[in-house]
PDB file of C-alpha atoms and ligand atoms in Angstrom:
ATOM      1  CA  MET A1149      -3.112 -81.173 -45.646  1.00  0.00           C
ATOM      2  CA  ALA A1150      -3.591 -84.990 -45.912  1.00  0.00           C
ATOM      3  CA  LYS A1151      -0.571 -87.012 -45.486  1.00  0.00           C
ATOM      4  CA  ARG A1152      -0.765 -89.217 -48.666  1.00  0.00           C
ATOM      5  CA  THR A1153      -0.389 -86.200 -51.002  1.00  0.00           C
ATOM      6  CA  TYR A1154       2.325 -84.788 -52.996  1.00  0.00           C
ATOM      7  CA  CYS A1155       3.362 -81.307 -53.259  1.00  0.00           C
ATOM      8  CA  THR A1156       5.620 -80.149 -56.466  1.00  0.00           C
ATOM      9  CA  TYR A1157       9.038 -78.806 -56.286  1.00  0.00           C
ATOM     10  CA  LYS A1158       9.869 -77.098 -59.381  1.00  0.00           C
ATOM     11  CA  GLY A1159       7.649 -79.625 -61.295  1.00  0.00           C
ATOM     12  CA  ILE A1160       8.805 -82.761 -59.392  1.00  0.00           C
ATOM     13  CA  PRO A1161       6.274 -84.561 -57.092  1.00  0.00           C
ATOM     14  CA  LEU A1162       7.522 -84.967 -53.511  1.00  0.00           C
ATOM     15  CA  PRO A1163       5.770 -86.233 -50.456  1.00  0.00           C
ATOM     16  CA  THR A1164       4.259 -83.549 -48.309  1.00  0.00           C
ATOM     17  CA  MET A1165       5.679 -85.002 -45.233  1.00  0.00           C
ATOM     18  CA  GLY A1166       9.387 -84.443 -44.345  1.00  0.00           C
ATOM     19  CA  TYR A1167      10.246 -81.963 -47.221  1.00  0.00           C
ATOM     20  CA  SER A1168       9.949 -78.237 -47.340  1.00  0.00           C
ATOM     21  CA  LYS A1169      10.563 -75.566 -50.149  1.00  0.00           C
ATOM     22  CA  GLU A1170      12.984 -73.567 -47.893  1.00  0.00           C
ATOM     23  CA  SER A1171      15.006 -76.640 -47.072  1.00  0.00           C
ATOM     24  CA  LEU A1172      15.119 -77.776 -50.728  1.00  0.00           C
ATOM     25  CA  SER A1173      16.201 -74.267 -51.906  1.00  0.00           C
ATOM     26  CA  TYR A1174      18.861 -74.249 -49.091  1.00  0.00           C
ATOM     27  CA  MET A1175      20.106 -77.523 -50.091  1.00  0.00           C
ATOM     28  CA  GLU A1176      20.282 -76.429 -53.875  1.00  0.00           C
ATOM     29  CA  ASN A1177      21.783 -73.222 -53.389  1.00  0.00           C
ATOM     30  CA  GLU A1178      23.741 -72.942 -50.266  1.00  0.00           C
ATOM     31  CA  PHE A1179      24.593 -76.408 -49.022  1.00  0.00           C
ATOM     32  CA  GLN A1180      28.327 -77.204 -49.557  1.00  0.00           C
ATOM     33  CA  LEU A1181      29.589 -80.382 -50.716  1.00  0.00           C
ATOM     34  CA  LEU A1182      32.995 -81.312 -49.485  1.00  0.00           C
ATOM     35  CA  ASP A1183      35.532 -83.009 -51.553  1.00  0.00           C
ATOM     36  CA  ASP A1184      35.713 -85.998 -49.282  1.00  0.00           C
ATOM     37  CA  ASP A1185      31.850 -86.425 -49.282  1.00  0.00           C
ATOM     38  CA  VAL A1186      30.712 -89.691 -50.867  1.00  0.00           C
ATOM     39  CA  VAL A1187      27.016 -89.089 -52.088  1.00  0.00           C
ATOM     40  CA  THR A1188      24.818 -92.160 -53.149  1.00  0.00           C
ATOM     41  CA  VAL A1189      22.345 -91.018 -55.872  1.00  0.00           C
ATOM     42  CA  SER A1190      19.377 -93.159 -57.012  1.00  0.00           C
ATOM     43  CA  TYR A1191      15.894 -93.021 -58.513  1.00  0.00           C
ATOM     44  CA  PRO A1192      13.702 -94.392 -55.655  1.00  0.00           C
ATOM     45  CA  LYS A1193      13.508 -98.164 -55.359  1.00  0.00           C
ATOM     46  CA  SER A1194      16.890 -98.876 -57.204  1.00  0.00           C
ATOM     47  CA  GLY A1195      18.833-100.453 -54.237  1.00  0.00           C
ATOM     48  CA  THR A1196      19.893 -97.127 -52.449  1.00  0.00           C
ATOM     49  CA  ASN A1197      19.786 -98.660 -49.023  1.00  0.00           C
ATOM     50  CA  TRP A1198      21.779-101.780 -50.192  1.00  0.00           C
ATOM     51  CA  MET A1199      24.359 -99.499 -51.548  1.00  0.00           C
ATOM     52  CA  LEU A1200      24.440 -97.506 -48.141  1.00  0.00           C
ATOM     53  CA  GLU A1201      24.786-100.677 -46.166  1.00  0.00           C
ATOM     54  CA  ILE A1202      27.701-101.783 -48.531  1.00  0.00           C
ATOM     55  CA  LEU A1203      29.352 -98.351 -48.105  1.00  0.00           C
ATOM     56  CA  GLY A1204      29.012 -98.408 -44.336  1.00  0.00           C
ATOM     57  CA  LEU A1205      30.557-102.006 -44.302  1.00  0.00           C
ATOM     58  CA  ILE A1206      33.392-101.057 -46.358  1.00  0.00           C
ATOM     59  CA  TRP A1207      34.190 -97.885 -44.417  1.00  0.00           C
ATOM     60  CA  HIS A1208      34.272-100.031 -41.404  1.00  0.00           C
ATOM     61  CA  ASP A1209      36.632-102.653 -42.969  1.00  0.00           C
ATOM     62  CA  GLY A1210      33.867-105.359 -42.926  1.00  0.00           C
ATOM     63  CA  ASP A1211      32.901-104.688 -39.240  1.00  0.00           C
ATOM     64  CA  PRO A1212      29.160-104.793 -38.932  1.00  0.00           C
ATOM     65  CA  SER A1213      28.977-102.755 -35.541  1.00  0.00           C
ATOM     66  CA  TRP A1214      28.289 -99.180 -37.204  1.00  0.00           C
ATOM     67  CA  VAL A1215      25.759-100.408 -39.527  1.00  0.00           C
ATOM     68  CA  GLN A1216      23.916-102.528 -36.775  1.00  0.00           C
ATOM     69  CA  SER A1217      23.948 -99.654 -34.216  1.00  0.00           C
ATOM     70  CA  VAL A1218      23.211 -96.493 -35.966  1.00  0.00           C
ATOM     71  CA  PHE A1219      19.912 -95.963 -38.008  1.00  0.00           C
ATOM     72  CA  MET A1220      20.416 -95.780 -41.762  1.00  0.00           C
ATOM     73  CA  ALA A1221      19.141 -92.095 -42.142  1.00  0.00           C
ATOM     74  CA  ASN A1222      21.648 -90.889 -39.532  1.00  0.00           C
ATOM     75  CA  ARG A1223      24.473 -92.928 -41.180  1.00  0.00           C
ATOM     76  CA  SER A1224      23.756 -91.390 -44.673  1.00  0.00           C
ATOM     77  CA  PRO A1225      21.057 -88.655 -44.566  1.00  0.00           C
ATOM     78  CA  TRP A1226      18.894 -87.855 -47.515  1.00  0.00           C
ATOM     79  CA  ILE A1227      19.945 -84.205 -48.013  1.00  0.00           C
ATOM     80  CA  GLU A1228      16.652 -83.325 -49.723  1.00  0.00           C
ATOM     81  CA  THR A1229      14.689 -83.942 -46.513  1.00  0.00           C
ATOM     82  CA  VAL A1230      14.348 -81.451 -43.688  1.00  0.00           C
ATOM     83  CA  ASP A1231      15.783 -84.025 -41.092  1.00  0.00           C
ATOM     84  CA  GLY A1232      18.399 -85.437 -43.646  1.00  0.00           C
ATOM     85  CA  LEU A1233      19.738 -81.733 -44.345  1.00  0.00           C
ATOM     86  CA  ASN A1234      20.051 -81.110 -40.668  1.00  0.00           C
ATOM     87  CA  VAL A1235      22.010 -84.452 -40.106  1.00  0.00           C
ATOM     88  CA  ALA A1236      24.268 -83.539 -43.022  1.00  0.00           C
ATOM     89  CA  LEU A1237      25.046 -80.056 -41.548  1.00  0.00           C
ATOM     90  CA  ASN A1238      26.292 -81.510 -38.309  1.00  0.00           C
ATOM     91  CA  TYR A1239      28.072 -84.563 -39.859  1.00  0.00           C
ATOM     92  CA  PRO A1240      31.604 -84.665 -38.954  1.00  0.00           C
ATOM     93  CA  PRO A1241      33.539 -85.470 -42.344  1.00  0.00           C
ATOM     94  CA  PRO A1242      34.174 -87.623 -44.334  1.00  0.00           C
ATOM     95  CA  ARG A1243      30.377 -87.860 -44.788  1.00  0.00           C
ATOM     96  CA  PHE A1244      28.172 -90.343 -46.656  1.00  0.00           C
ATOM     97  CA  LEU A1245      25.198 -88.585 -48.056  1.00  0.00           C
ATOM     98  CA  THR A1246      22.360 -89.791 -50.044  1.00  0.00           C
ATOM     99  CA  THR A1247      19.815 -88.340 -52.571  1.00  0.00           C
ATOM    100  CA  HIS A1248      17.022 -89.169 -55.063  1.00  0.00           C
ATOM    101  CA  LEU A1249      16.979 -85.913 -56.645  1.00  0.00           C
ATOM    102  CA  PRO A1250      17.308 -85.365 -60.242  1.00  0.00           C
ATOM    103  CA  PHE A1251      20.737 -83.757 -61.265  1.00  0.00           C
ATOM    104  CA  GLN A1252      19.040 -80.233 -61.805  1.00  0.00           C
ATOM    105  CA  PHE A1253      18.288 -79.850 -58.071  1.00  0.00           C
ATOM    106  CA  PHE A1254      21.503 -81.196 -56.862  1.00  0.00           C
ATOM    107  CA  PRO A1255      23.615 -78.696 -54.786  1.00  0.00           C
ATOM    108  CA  LYS A1256      24.953 -76.242 -57.132  1.00  0.00           C
ATOM    109  CA  SER A1257      28.229 -76.501 -55.037  1.00  0.00           C
ATOM    110  CA  PHE A1258      28.997 -79.713 -56.875  1.00  0.00           C
ATOM    111  CA  LEU A1259      30.171 -77.829 -59.683  1.00  0.00           C
ATOM    112  CA  HIS A1260      33.462 -76.838 -57.463  1.00  0.00           C
ATOM    113  CA  SER A1261      33.656 -80.082 -55.588  1.00  0.00           C
ATOM    114  CA  LYS A1262      35.534 -83.202 -56.069  1.00  0.00           C
ATOM    115  CA  CYS A1263      32.989 -85.479 -54.003  1.00  0.00           C
ATOM    116  CA  LYS A1264      32.308 -88.861 -54.999  1.00  0.00           C
ATOM    117  CA  ILE A1265      28.947 -89.607 -56.676  1.00  0.00           C
ATOM    118  CA  ILE A1266      27.844 -93.354 -56.722  1.00  0.00           C
ATOM    119  CA  TYR A1267      24.815 -93.731 -59.195  1.00  0.00           C
ATOM    120  CA  VAL A1268      22.705 -96.691 -58.460  1.00  0.00           C
ATOM    121  CA  MET A1269      20.225 -97.766 -61.024  1.00  0.00           C
ATOM    122  CA  ARG A1270      17.954-100.834 -61.526  1.00  0.00           C
ATOM    123  CA  ASN A1271      15.715-102.307 -64.312  1.00  0.00           C
ATOM    124  CA  PRO A1272      12.835 -99.777 -64.193  1.00  0.00           C
ATOM    125  CA  LYS A1273      10.245-102.321 -64.490  1.00  0.00           C
ATOM    126  CA  ASP A1274      11.425-103.743 -61.135  1.00  0.00           C
ATOM    127  CA  VAL A1275      11.863-100.236 -59.719  1.00  0.00           C
ATOM    128  CA  LEU A1276       7.999 -99.798 -60.608  1.00  0.00           C
ATOM    129  CA  VAL A1277       6.922-102.963 -58.794  1.00  0.00           C
ATOM    130  CA  SER A1278       8.924-102.308 -55.695  1.00  0.00           C
ATOM    131  CA  HIS A1279       7.539 -98.616 -55.641  1.00  0.00           C
ATOM    132  CA  TYR A1280       4.031 -99.955 -56.144  1.00  0.00           C
ATOM    133  CA  HIS A1281       4.415-102.223 -53.005  1.00  0.00           C
ATOM    134  CA  PHE A1282       6.110 -99.656 -51.009  1.00  0.00           C
ATOM    135  CA  ALA A1283       3.527 -97.088 -51.739  1.00  0.00           C
ATOM    136  CA  LYS A1284       0.929 -99.317 -50.436  1.00  0.00           C
ATOM    137  CA  CYS A1285       2.424 -99.627 -47.033  1.00  0.00           C
ATOM    138  CA  CYS A1286       4.384 -96.226 -46.634  1.00  0.00           C
ATOM    139  CA  GLU A1287       1.692 -93.827 -45.352  1.00  0.00           C
ATOM    140  CA  THR A1288       3.604 -90.656 -46.569  1.00  0.00           C
ATOM    141  CA  LEU A1289       3.350 -91.840 -50.203  1.00  0.00           C
ATOM    142  CA  GLU A1290       0.252 -91.449 -52.416  1.00  0.00           C
ATOM    143  CA  GLU A1291      -1.870 -94.707 -52.797  1.00  0.00           C
ATOM    144  CA  PRO A1292      -0.708 -96.412 -55.864  1.00  0.00           C
ATOM    145  CA  GLY A1293      -4.018 -97.557 -57.218  1.00  0.00           C
ATOM    146  CA  THR A1294      -3.996-100.607 -59.466  1.00  0.00           C
ATOM    147  CA  VAL A1295      -0.914-101.970 -61.296  1.00  0.00           C
ATOM    148  CA  GLU A1296      -2.312-100.628 -64.329  1.00  0.00           C
ATOM    149  CA  GLU A1297      -2.933 -97.084 -63.015  1.00  0.00           C
ATOM    150  CA  PHE A1298       0.550 -97.024 -61.365  1.00  0.00           C
ATOM    151  CA  LEU A1299       2.096 -98.186 -64.586  1.00  0.00           C
ATOM    152  CA  GLU A1300       0.736 -95.079 -66.313  1.00  0.00           C
ATOM    153  CA  LYS A1301       1.830 -92.711 -63.603  1.00  0.00           C
ATOM    154  CA  PHE A1302       5.288 -94.182 -63.571  1.00  0.00           C
ATOM    155  CA  LEU A1303       5.676 -93.740 -67.508  1.00  0.00           C
ATOM    156  CA  ASN A1304       4.487 -90.279 -67.149  1.00  0.00           C
ATOM    157  CA  GLY A1305       6.428 -89.216 -64.348  1.00  0.00           C
ATOM    158  CA  LYS A1306       3.625 -88.733 -61.944  1.00  0.00           C
ATOM    159  CA  VAL A1307       5.396 -90.497 -59.013  1.00  0.00           C
ATOM    160  CA  MET A1308       7.556 -89.110 -56.284  1.00  0.00           C
ATOM    161  CA  TYR A1309      10.879 -87.835 -57.813  1.00  0.00           C
ATOM    162  CA  GLY A1310       9.302 -87.542 -61.317  1.00  0.00           C
ATOM    163  CA  SER A1311      10.375 -89.446 -64.322  1.00  0.00           C
ATOM    164  CA  TRP A1312      12.783 -92.285 -64.300  1.00  0.00           C
ATOM    165  CA  PHE A1313      13.771 -91.410 -67.695  1.00  0.00           C
ATOM    166  CA  ASN A1314      14.594 -87.875 -66.948  1.00  0.00           C
ATOM    167  CA  HIS A1315      16.479 -88.918 -63.747  1.00  0.00           C
ATOM    168  CA  MET A1316      18.611 -91.279 -65.736  1.00  0.00           C
ATOM    169  CA  LYS A1317      19.467 -89.032 -68.434  1.00  0.00           C
ATOM    170  CA  GLY A1318      20.446 -86.084 -66.199  1.00  0.00           C
ATOM    171  CA  TRP A1319      22.807 -88.300 -64.352  1.00  0.00           C
ATOM    172  CA  VAL A1320      24.341 -90.733 -66.730  1.00  0.00           C
ATOM    173  CA  LYS A1321      25.620 -87.519 -68.566  1.00  0.00           C
ATOM    174  CA  LEU A1322      28.376 -87.426 -65.946  1.00  0.00           C
ATOM    175  CA  LYS A1323      29.501 -90.923 -66.725  1.00  0.00           C
ATOM    176  CA  GLU A1324      32.952 -89.994 -67.994  1.00  0.00           C
ATOM    177  CA  ARG A1325      33.775 -87.800 -64.848  1.00  0.00           C
ATOM    178  CA  PRO A1326      36.327 -89.477 -62.597  1.00  0.00           C
ATOM    179  CA  ASN A1327      34.430 -88.730 -59.528  1.00  0.00           C
ATOM    180  CA  PHE A1328      31.160 -90.448 -61.068  1.00  0.00           C
ATOM    181  CA  PHE A1329      30.652 -94.168 -60.613  1.00  0.00           C
ATOM    182  CA  LEU A1330      27.457 -95.941 -62.139  1.00  0.00           C
ATOM    183  CA  ILE A1331      26.554 -99.355 -60.819  1.00  0.00           C
ATOM    184  CA  THR A1332      23.281-101.380 -61.163  1.00  0.00           C
ATOM    185  CA  TYR A1333      21.295-103.422 -58.820  1.00  0.00           C
ATOM    186  CA  GLU A1334      21.702-106.177 -61.302  1.00  0.00           C
ATOM    187  CA  GLU A1335      25.488-106.116 -61.102  1.00  0.00           C
ATOM    188  CA  LEU A1336      25.337-106.343 -57.276  1.00  0.00           C
ATOM    189  CA  GLN A1337      22.971-109.185 -57.593  1.00  0.00           C
ATOM    190  CA  GLN A1338      25.124-111.140 -60.030  1.00  0.00           C
ATOM    191  CA  ASP A1339      28.439-110.628 -58.330  1.00  0.00           C
ATOM    192  CA  LEU A1340      28.248-108.897 -54.932  1.00  0.00           C
ATOM    193  CA  ARG A1341      31.823-109.540 -53.968  1.00  0.00           C
ATOM    194  CA  GLY A1342      33.148-108.335 -57.394  1.00  0.00           C
ATOM    195  CA  SER A1343      30.924-105.139 -57.069  1.00  0.00           C
ATOM    196  CA  VAL A1344      32.375-104.358 -53.666  1.00  0.00           C
ATOM    197  CA  LYS A1345      35.971-104.694 -54.938  1.00  0.00           C
ATOM    198  CA  LYS A1346      35.018-102.212 -57.793  1.00  0.00           C
ATOM    199  CA  ILE A1347      33.382 -99.821 -55.199  1.00  0.00           C
ATOM    200  CA  CYS A1348      36.507 -99.983 -53.074  1.00  0.00           C
ATOM    201  CA  HIS A1349      38.538 -99.132 -55.903  1.00  0.00           C
ATOM    202  CA  PHE A1350      36.455 -96.128 -56.761  1.00  0.00           C
ATOM    203  CA  LEU A1351      36.756 -94.902 -53.272  1.00  0.00           C
ATOM    204  CA  GLY A1352      40.401 -95.479 -53.094  1.00  0.00           C
ATOM    205  CA  LYS A1353      39.850 -98.058 -50.130  1.00  0.00           C
ATOM    206  CA  GLU A1354      41.780-101.386 -50.028  1.00  0.00           C
ATOM    207  CA  LEU A1355      40.213-104.216 -48.364  1.00  0.00           C
ATOM    208  CA  ALA A1356      41.929-107.517 -47.446  1.00  0.00           C
ATOM    209  CA  SER A1357      40.233-110.765 -48.593  1.00  0.00           C
ATOM    210  CA  HIS A1358      38.545-111.609 -45.303  1.00  0.00           C
ATOM    211  CA  GLN A1359      37.312-108.045 -44.986  1.00  0.00           C
ATOM    212  CA  LEU A1360      35.550-108.146 -48.576  1.00  0.00           C
ATOM    213  CA  ASP A1361      34.073-111.540 -47.323  1.00  0.00           C
ATOM    214  CA  GLU A1362      32.515-109.714 -44.311  1.00  0.00           C
ATOM    215  CA  VAL A1363      31.240-107.033 -46.248  1.00  0.00           C
ATOM    216  CA  THR A1364      29.574-109.383 -48.709  1.00  0.00           C
ATOM    217  CA  LYS A1365      28.296-111.398 -45.872  1.00  0.00           C
ATOM    218  CA  TYR A1366      26.796-108.443 -44.022  1.00  0.00           C
ATOM    219  CA  ALA A1367      25.230-106.752 -46.925  1.00  0.00           C
ATOM    220  CA  SER A1368      23.344-109.961 -48.064  1.00  0.00           C
ATOM    221  CA  PHE A1369      19.514-109.485 -48.144  1.00  0.00           C
ATOM    222  CA  GLN A1370      19.056-112.180 -45.419  1.00  0.00           C
ATOM    223  CA  ILE A1371      21.362-110.347 -42.934  1.00  0.00           C
ATOM    224  CA  MET A1372      20.251-106.785 -43.790  1.00  0.00           C
ATOM    225  CA  LYS A1373      16.732-107.989 -43.640  1.00  0.00           C
ATOM    226  CA  ASP A1374      17.243-108.682 -39.946  1.00  0.00           C
ATOM    227  CA  ASN A1375      19.207-105.369 -39.151  1.00  0.00           C
ATOM    228  CA  LYS A1376      16.812-103.338 -37.357  1.00  0.00           C
ATOM    229  CA  MET A1377      18.793-100.287 -38.211  1.00  0.00           C
ATOM    230  CA  SER A1378      18.479-100.828 -41.922  1.00  0.00           C
ATOM    231  CA  ASN A1379      15.257-102.800 -42.407  1.00  0.00           C
ATOM    232  CA  TYR A1380      13.159 -99.693 -41.795  1.00  0.00           C
ATOM    233  CA  SER A1381      10.902-102.303 -39.297  1.00  0.00           C
ATOM    234  CA  LEU A1382      11.062 -99.175 -36.765  1.00  0.00           C
ATOM    235  CA  LEU A1383       9.558 -96.629 -39.214  1.00  0.00           C
ATOM    236  CA  PRO A1384       6.440 -95.202 -37.668  1.00  0.00           C
ATOM    237  CA  SER A1385       5.152 -93.883 -41.196  1.00  0.00           C
ATOM    238  CA  MET A1386       5.073 -97.479 -42.412  1.00  0.00           C
ATOM    239  CA  ASP A1387       2.262-100.027 -41.905  1.00  0.00           C
ATOM    240  CA  HIS A1388       4.328-103.095 -41.461  1.00  0.00           C
ATOM    241  CA  SER A1389       1.197-105.225 -41.677  1.00  0.00           C
ATOM    242  CA  LYS A1390       0.696-104.309 -45.258  1.00  0.00           C
ATOM    243  CA  GLY A1391       4.348-104.903 -46.412  1.00  0.00           C
ATOM    244  CA  LYS A1392       8.004-104.700 -45.674  1.00  0.00           C
ATOM    245  CA  PHE A1393      10.813-102.388 -46.909  1.00  0.00           C
ATOM    246  CA  MET A1394      12.901-105.438 -47.304  1.00  0.00           C
ATOM    247  CA  ARG A1395      10.420-107.048 -49.551  1.00  0.00           C
ATOM    248  CA  LYS A1396      11.779-109.675 -52.042  1.00  0.00           C
ATOM    249  CA  GLY A1397      15.261-108.158 -53.118  1.00  0.00           C
ATOM    250  CA  ILE A1398      15.423-110.137 -56.365  1.00  0.00           C
ATOM    251  CA  CYS A1399      15.698-109.158 -60.086  1.00  0.00           C
ATOM    252  CA  GLY A1400      12.814-109.715 -62.392  1.00  0.00           C
ATOM    253  CA  ASP A1401       9.831-109.535 -60.078  1.00  0.00           C
ATOM    254  CA  TRP A1402       8.220-107.476 -62.598  1.00  0.00           C
ATOM    255  CA  LYS A1403       7.305-110.749 -64.567  1.00  0.00           C
ATOM    256  CA  ASN A1404       4.981-111.448 -61.693  1.00  0.00           C
ATOM    257  CA  HIS A1405       3.175-108.357 -61.775  1.00  0.00           C
ATOM    258  CA  LEU A1406       2.841-106.926 -65.328  1.00  0.00           C
ATOM    259  CA  THR A1407       0.849-108.617 -68.117  1.00  0.00           C
ATOM    260  CA  VAL A1408       2.402-109.189 -71.449  1.00  0.00           C
ATOM    261  CA  ALA A1409       0.404-106.257 -72.697  1.00  0.00           C
ATOM    262  CA  GLN A1410       1.572-103.992 -69.972  1.00  0.00           C
ATOM    263  CA  SER A1411       5.075-105.066 -70.516  1.00  0.00           C
ATOM    264  CA  GLU A1412       4.955-104.510 -74.196  1.00  0.00           C
ATOM    265  CA  HIS A1413       3.484-100.765 -73.531  1.00  0.00           C
ATOM    266  CA  PHE A1414       6.460-100.332 -71.128  1.00  0.00           C
ATOM    267  CA  ASP A1415       8.925-101.489 -73.777  1.00  0.00           C
ATOM    268  CA  HIS A1416       7.415 -99.358 -76.304  1.00  0.00           C
ATOM    269  CA  VAL A1417       7.592 -96.082 -74.166  1.00  0.00           C
ATOM    270  CA  TYR A1418      11.236 -97.236 -72.972  1.00  0.00           C
ATOM    271  CA  GLN A1419      12.402 -97.415 -76.595  1.00  0.00           C
ATOM    272  CA  GLU A1420      11.039 -94.248 -77.514  1.00  0.00           C
ATOM    273  CA  LYS A1421      12.421 -92.288 -74.544  1.00  0.00           C
ATOM    274  CA  MET A1422      15.725 -93.882 -74.570  1.00  0.00           C
ATOM    275  CA  GLN A1423      16.686 -92.738 -78.199  1.00  0.00           C
ATOM    276  CA  GLY A1424      19.991 -91.142 -78.050  1.00  0.00           C
ATOM    277  CA  VAL A1425      20.909 -91.991 -74.502  1.00  0.00           C
ATOM    278  CA  GLY A1426      23.950 -93.976 -75.664  1.00  0.00           C
ATOM    279  CA  VAL A1427      24.304 -96.417 -72.801  1.00  0.00           C
ATOM    280  CA  THR A1428      23.377 -99.993 -72.563  1.00  0.00           C
ATOM    281  CA  PHE A1429      22.029-101.393 -69.380  1.00  0.00           C
ATOM    282  CA  PRO A1430      22.018-105.085 -68.121  1.00  0.00           C
ATOM    283  CA  TRP A1431      18.266-105.171 -68.751  1.00  0.00           C
ATOM    284  CA  ASP A1432      18.345-103.873 -72.371  1.00  0.00           C
TER     285      ASP A1432
HETATM  286  S1  PPS B1356      14.165 -96.446 -51.253  1.00  0.00           S
HETATM  287  O1  PPS B1356      12.987 -96.501 -50.501  1.00  0.00           O
HETATM  288  O2  PPS B1356      13.814 -95.631 -52.570  1.00  0.00           O
HETATM  289  O3  PPS B1356      15.426 -95.760 -50.494  1.00  0.00           O
HETATM  290  O4  PPS B1356      14.427 -97.902 -51.799  1.00  0.00           O
HETATM  291  P1  PPS B1356      15.797 -98.506 -52.236  1.00  0.00           P
HETATM  292  O5  PPS B1356      16.674 -98.916 -51.045  1.00  0.00           O
HETATM  293  O6  PPS B1356      16.249 -97.700 -53.224  1.00  0.00           O
HETATM  294  O7  PPS B1356      15.361 -99.799 -52.700  1.00  0.00           O
HETATM  295  C1  PPS B1356      14.505-100.916 -52.199  1.00  0.00           C
HETATM  296  C2  PPS B1356      14.647-102.113 -52.894  1.00  0.00           C
HETATM  297  O8  PPS B1356      15.967-102.729 -52.571  1.00  0.00           O
HETATM  298  C3  PPS B1356      15.889-104.047 -52.030  1.00  0.00           C
HETATM  299  N1  PPS B1356      17.139-104.207 -51.233  1.00  0.00           N
HETATM  300  C4  PPS B1356      17.975-105.233 -51.483  1.00  0.00           C
HETATM  301  N2  PPS B1356      18.019-106.218 -52.333  1.00  0.00           N
HETATM  302  C5  PPS B1356      18.992-107.134 -52.370  1.00  0.00           C
HETATM  303  N3  PPS B1356      19.883-107.211 -51.104  1.00  0.00           N
HETATM  304  C6  PPS B1356      19.976-106.216 -50.294  1.00  0.00           C
HETATM  305  N4  PPS B1356      20.751-106.490 -49.458  1.00  0.00           N
HETATM  306  C7  PPS B1356      18.838-105.394 -50.445  1.00  0.00           C
HETATM  307  N5  PPS B1356      18.484-104.170 -49.582  1.00  0.00           N
HETATM  308  C8  PPS B1356      17.468-103.735 -50.107  1.00  0.00           C
HETATM  309  C9  PPS B1356      14.624-103.949 -51.189  1.00  0.00           C
HETATM  310  O9  PPS B1356      14.014-105.223 -50.985  1.00  0.00           O
HETATM  311  C10 PPS B1356      13.782-103.284 -52.257  1.00  0.00           C
HETATM  312  O10 PPS B1356      13.371-104.124 -53.456  1.00  0.00           O
HETATM  313  P2  PPS B1356      12.015-104.993 -53.554  1.00  0.00           P
HETATM  314  O11 PPS B1356      12.044-105.428 -55.034  1.00  0.00           O
HETATM  315  O12 PPS B1356      11.102-104.109 -53.079  1.00  0.00           O
HETATM  316  O13 PPS B1356      12.294-106.131 -52.689  1.00  0.00           O
END
């Protein structure tokens, strides 16, 4: 099978490479979440790896040695991938885990677990743009086509991990739970140090002022961009001449990509699909 195609798992498009139905089914039905697990959950391109870098730094009191010596996917494995599940199964607790999966495929053991969930969200127009560029250089993702074509696929959930709207609706339902913490890429951008403090509070981990400064410093775009363990420059499935994982790292880049008509079309669909969600986001 060609690499740049998707398979579907219960209706959700997923890359063909790196995933298997058996592994997904095991993860969903048998994988045991532990009370001291910290799980970062996000729709792709929402700032997942930024959060993982922040968590790794918080856990080591601002000391960058761990995040600069251990590859991201081994620090915080994606449990829906075959390799990630293996890493997770051999990970000594406390574990940092990651997933892009919609809530309905999250391990069923969650219902009996006190594991902490950090749900990272981002303006879906910026998610779209980031995904569009990533799909151009990541050789396990479907070719995105033109921006116009990709916009339609995105709004119809015909991209990896399915619809942004369904993902968000499934997860934000948990927002009143004490073990669920929702944070946006935009909040991280606006006040990284303040956001780190909030994350520490959620984790029940106190950092001294100089340690908060270190986390903020090492989680900055510039420093993370140079960290080979986090910037995916070593990833063989990416054509690095076509683009970088650490691309721009800004809010509002959609304005440089969508025409006024495309943005208005997006807004129209957004308003329709967001009816009854009852949460206001920084981009609303
Ligand atoms: S993935 O492939 O789904 O796991 O990607 P994800 O990590 O969710 O999102 C990638 C985007 O996050 C940006 N990024 C950052 N922005 C600001 N500061 C830091 N430290 C940072 N780290 C990653 C990354 O550049 C991608 O966004 P774009 O808009 O493409 O630059």
